[in-house]
């Protein structure tokens, strides 16, 4: 899967799990600004793990640091998939 | 309105299966959280918890009786026996009829549920054990206490997740205070360290992988615990009439709902429960010397709880000692409030504030005196015990040193 394709897939999941307009899910958009709460992020991470059959090392207690933007989520998924392939 | 006193305490916890051991562990700052040994851990992402690994059911129950008792009911009965023994109240001589049994539990018989469904779904068993339902039902811990101790007054279980035991003790306090019953056995019990329980909490992404560090900047989640604690409550007049030793007085209870978010805590809701407990007790913020905090070790709770204490106490917050016993015995969910009220009563009685252990890194957003790592000798005139549950349900109890 190419990077653009992966980003689209991640954004699809975020859009499906929240009621945020897909057009607003730019990589630079901040999750807090989109009113995506921490429990939403937990559910998004779960959906990503199920879809890509991966384990994302994510602790809700440090989520503010790890996942500030939509792009951070895409990067985290990319990283785990790359590690899995290596 | 009657004054309500505590005359008995009992506990089954990861840091002690009797009150004397529990109290010495709390004073020493002993940690009961460690590698899980009671269940297979291959499939777990988080492999630490506060288990009561050395609990031997056969030390307490006949084999035939055990068949009916989920682990959660075993803990409840053992803790209730100790509390009743210490109180010396004449339950067998008629008092049992006028005694309420109110127990908090978050989920009830989790290991029975887990084991039975594993047999059904994973092993394709055709049937489950006939005691599956009576073992797993959430009211079983309370029912078994009544049968074990012949208590025949009003009895039920209260479920409000991590505040269950505090709501249960608050309810029992009201029943004794209004004279509806003469005495109560009240507390909480929980036993959720099963594969299903651990995986569920793991999926919430709130468990720490290394240690429970309440209020410390490097905190990274809670650690699940298990156990039970029970208290015997009586009216002051009844306790005095029979010359009972009085451990502390329960003076107030505050309860509230955030009505906002199913998991995120709320400063306003928590502060209203604290203020409610103070008002019910007729105490001013300056009368309180110690708060046994909810203190789970999650980013959200500890910061919100600190803000709620500041909101309720104003300038008086800076002279409070605040500590989290969960740093030692983990988060026992529906039993947590009872274990923590027991710790609070012991702290009042002995004039020692138990510490918050694993505290290594001050957090600017958690700026109270958390009694880091070392217990502190200090006279405590009155104290609060906080419980703030998932679901936004809050309960706070106020207790006072009993000086006659």
Tab-separated table of N, CA and C in Angstrom, chain B residues 276-338:
chain	number	residue	atom	x	y	z
B	276	UNK	N	-20.394	18.550	48.749
B	276	UNK	CA	-21.578	17.917	49.333
B	276	UNK	C	-21.246	17.139	50.603
B	277	UNK	N	-20.118	16.442	50.590
B	277	UNK	CA	-19.713	15.678	51.772
B	277	UNK	C	-19.400	16.618	52.940
B	278	UNK	N	-18.713	17.723	52.635
B	278	UNK	CA	-18.386	18.702	53.689
B	278	UNK	C	-19.670	19.291	54.279
B	279	UNK	N	-20.606	19.664	53.404
B	279	UNK	CA	-21.855	20.281	53.868
B	279	UNK	C	-22.652	19.290	54.715
B	280	UNK	N	-22.729	18.047	54.244
B	280	UNK	CA	-23.483	17.014	54.966
B	280	UNK	C	-22.879	16.789	56.358
B	281	UNK	N	-21.546	16.896	56.428
B	281	UNK	CA	-20.838	16.675	57.692
B	281	UNK	C	-20.851	17.910	58.586
B	282	UNK	N	-21.233	19.049	58.016
B	282	UNK	CA	-21.155	20.303	58.771
B	282	UNK	C	-19.711	20.698	59.062
B	283	UNK	N	-18.810	20.351	58.128
B	283	UNK	CA	-17.395	20.688	58.306
B	283	UNK	C	-16.995	21.793	57.322
B	284	UNK	N	-16.039	22.609	57.746
B	284	UNK	CA	-15.473	23.624	56.865
B	284	UNK	C	-14.205	23.044	56.237
B	285	UNK	N	-13.785	23.582	55.082
B	285	UNK	CA	-12.555	23.072	54.460
B	285	UNK	C	-11.371	22.998	55.436
B	286	UNK	N	-11.272	23.963	56.337
B	286	UNK	CA	-10.136	23.974	57.266
B	286	UNK	C	-10.196	22.869	58.325
B	287	UNK	N	-11.344	22.211	58.445
B	287	UNK	CA	-11.456	21.115	59.418
B	287	UNK	C	-10.845	19.819	58.898
B	288	UNK	N	-10.630	19.743	57.578
B	288	UNK	CA	-10.123	18.503	56.976
B	288	UNK	C	-8.590	18.560	56.928
B	289	UNK	N	-7.954	17.499	57.397
B	289	UNK	CA	-6.481	17.453	57.358
B	289	UNK	C	-5.951	16.519	56.282
B	290	UNK	N	-6.769	15.562	55.879
B	290	UNK	CA	-6.265	14.536	54.954
B	290	UNK	C	-7.333	14.135	53.942
B	291	UNK	N	-6.925	13.924	52.695
B	291	UNK	CA	-7.820	13.336	51.688
B	291	UNK	C	-7.165	12.082	51.140
B	292	UNK	N	-7.882	10.948	51.259
B	292	UNK	CA	-7.444	9.756	50.555
B	292	UNK	C	-8.031	9.891	49.159
B	293	UNK	N	-7.161	10.163	48.187
B	293	UNK	CA	-7.591	10.543	46.842
B	293	UNK	C	-8.070	9.344	46.040
B	294	UNK	N	-8.856	9.629	44.998
B	294	UNK	CA	-9.177	8.584	44.033
B	294	UNK	C	-7.861	8.179	43.338
B	295	UNK	N	-7.036	9.169	42.986
B	295	UNK	CA	-5.640	8.963	42.561
B	295	UNK	C	-5.323	7.707	41.770
B	296	UNK	N	-5.846	7.586	40.556
B	296	UNK	CA	-5.669	6.333	39.819
B	296	UNK	C	-4.305	6.182	39.159
B	297	UNK	N	-3.656	7.322	38.874
B	297	UNK	CA	-2.396	7.254	38.122
B	297	UNK	C	-2.593	7.495	36.630
B	298	UNK	N	-3.825	7.853	36.226
B	298	UNK	CA	-4.016	8.258	34.826
B	298	UNK	C	-3.820	9.771	34.734
B	299	UNK	N	-3.437	10.203	33.539
B	299	UNK	CA	-3.237	11.632	33.314
B	299	UNK	C	-4.495	12.393	33.677
B	300	UNK	N	-5.633	11.899	33.145
B	300	UNK	CA	-6.883	12.631	33.281
B	300	UNK	C	-7.359	12.696	34.727
B	301	UNK	N	-7.408	11.553	35.430
B	301	UNK	CA	-7.942	11.595	36.797
B	301	UNK	C	-7.134	12.517	37.697
B	302	UNK	N	-5.830	12.336	37.705
B	302	UNK	CA	-5.035	13.003	38.743
B	302	UNK	C	-5.054	14.519	38.600
B	303	UNK	N	-5.053	14.947	37.343
B	303	UNK	CA	-5.091	16.382	37.079
B	303	UNK	C	-6.491	16.937	37.390
B	304	UNK	N	-7.527	16.205	37.024
B	304	UNK	CA	-8.901	16.649	37.289
B	304	UNK	C	-9.183	16.638	38.788
B	305	UNK	N	-8.717	15.601	39.476
B	305	UNK	CA	-8.968	15.501	40.915
B	305	UNK	C	-8.284	16.642	41.661
B	306	UNK	N	-7.047	16.957	41.235
B	306	UNK	CA	-6.327	18.074	41.854
B	306	UNK	C	-7.123	19.365	41.690
B	307	UNK	N	-7.618	19.591	40.466
B	307	UNK	CA	-8.395	20.812	40.202
B	307	UNK	C	-9.691	20.820	41.017
B	308	UNK	N	-10.314	19.645	41.164
B	308	UNK	CA	-11.570	19.566	41.928
B	308	UNK	C	-11.323	19.871	43.408
B	309	UNK	N	-10.221	19.346	43.947
B	309	UNK	CA	-9.882	19.615	45.359
B	309	UNK	C	-9.635	21.115	45.534
B	310	UNK	N	-8.903	21.703	44.588
B	310	UNK	CA	-8.655	23.153	44.661
B	310	UNK	C	-9.957	23.945	44.593
B	311	UNK	N	-10.850	23.504	43.715
B	311	UNK	CA	-12.125	24.207	43.554
B	311	UNK	C	-12.955	24.124	44.841
B	312	UNK	N	-12.959	22.949	45.468
B	312	UNK	CA	-13.786	22.763	46.667
B	312	UNK	C	-13.150	23.378	47.913
B	313	UNK	N	-11.815	23.395	47.974
B	313	UNK	CA	-11.125	23.822	49.193
B	313	UNK	C	-10.571	25.242	49.139
B	314	UNK	N	-10.477	25.811	47.941
B	314	UNK	CA	-9.898	27.148	47.828
B	314	UNK	C	-8.503	27.184	48.420
B	315	UNK	N	-8.220	28.234	49.180
B	315	UNK	CA	-6.875	28.411	49.736
B	315	UNK	C	-6.522	27.308	50.734
B	316	UNK	N	-7.530	26.673	51.325
B	316	UNK	CA	-7.267	25.606	52.312
B	316	UNK	C	-6.640	24.371	51.675
B	317	UNK	N	-6.683	24.267	50.352
B	317	UNK	CA	-6.130	23.082	49.680
B	317	UNK	C	-4.639	22.921	49.975
B	318	UNK	N	-3.947	24.051	50.168
B	318	UNK	CA	-2.497	23.976	50.357
B	318	UNK	C	-2.079	23.409	51.706
B	319	UNK	N	-3.000	23.337	52.655
B	319	UNK	CA	-2.600	22.744	53.927
B	319	UNK	C	-3.068	21.290	54.080
B	320	UNK	N	-3.638	20.728	53.006
B	320	UNK	CA	-4.102	19.337	53.049
B	320	UNK	C	-2.984	18.356	52.749
B	321	UNK	N	-3.016	17.209	53.427
B	321	UNK	CA	-2.219	16.068	52.972
B	321	UNK	C	-3.160	15.244	52.086
B	322	UNK	N	-2.671	14.876	50.879
B	322	UNK	CA	-3.481	14.119	49.922
B	322	UNK	C	-2.647	12.916	49.487
B	323	UNK	N	-3.191	11.700	49.595
B	323	UNK	CA	-2.379	10.582	49.100
B	323	UNK	C	-3.238	9.540	48.405
B	324	UNK	N	-2.593	8.781	47.525
B	324	UNK	CA	-3.278	7.721	46.785
B	324	UNK	C	-2.789	6.353	47.242
B	325	UNK	N	-3.694	5.600	47.878
B	325	UNK	CA	-3.336	4.242	48.301
B	325	UNK	C	-3.296	3.289	47.112
B	326	UNK	N	-3.910	3.702	45.980
B	326	UNK	CA	-3.862	2.856	44.779
B	326	UNK	C	-2.434	2.644	44.301
B	327	UNK	N	-1.535	3.572	44.668
B	327	UNK	CA	-0.125	3.377	44.299
B	327	UNK	C	0.405	2.086	44.923
B	328	UNK	N	-0.241	1.622	45.991
B	328	UNK	CA	0.207	0.401	46.674
B	328	UNK	C	-0.651	-0.813	46.356
B	329	UNK	N	-2.000	-0.670	46.419
B	329	UNK	CA	-2.838	-1.855	46.183
B	329	UNK	C	-3.592	-1.816	44.862
B	330	UNK	N	-3.227	-0.912	43.959
B	330	UNK	CA	-3.845	-0.882	42.641
B	330	UNK	C	-5.281	-0.393	42.694
B	331	UNK	N	-5.950	-0.479	41.546
B	331	UNK	CA	-7.319	0.006	41.454
B	331	UNK	C	-8.272	-1.188	41.524
B	332	UNK	N	-8.864	-1.363	42.684
B	332	UNK	CA	-9.755	-2.504	42.903
B	332	UNK	C	-11.195	-2.173	42.497
B	333	UNK	N	-11.375	-1.190	41.634
B	333	UNK	CA	-12.675	-0.880	41.015
B	333	UNK	C	-13.796	-0.785	42.055
B	334	UNK	N	-14.747	-1.711	42.014
B	334	UNK	CA	-15.888	-1.628	42.931
B	334	UNK	C	-15.528	-1.809	44.394
B	335	UNK	N	-14.348	-2.330	44.684
B	335	UNK	CA	-13.901	-2.477	46.078
B	335	UNK	C	-13.046	-1.291	46.517
B	336	UNK	N	-12.600	-0.493	45.547
B	336	UNK	CA	-11.601	0.543	45.834
B	336	UNK	C	-12.017	1.471	46.973
B	337	UNK	N	-13.245	1.979	46.919
B	337	UNK	CA	-13.692	2.946	47.922
B	337	UNK	C	-13.680	2.381	49.333
B	338	UNK	N	-13.938	1.074	49.465
B	338	UNK	CA	-13.957	0.464	50.793
B	338	UNK	C	-12.534	0.246	51.309
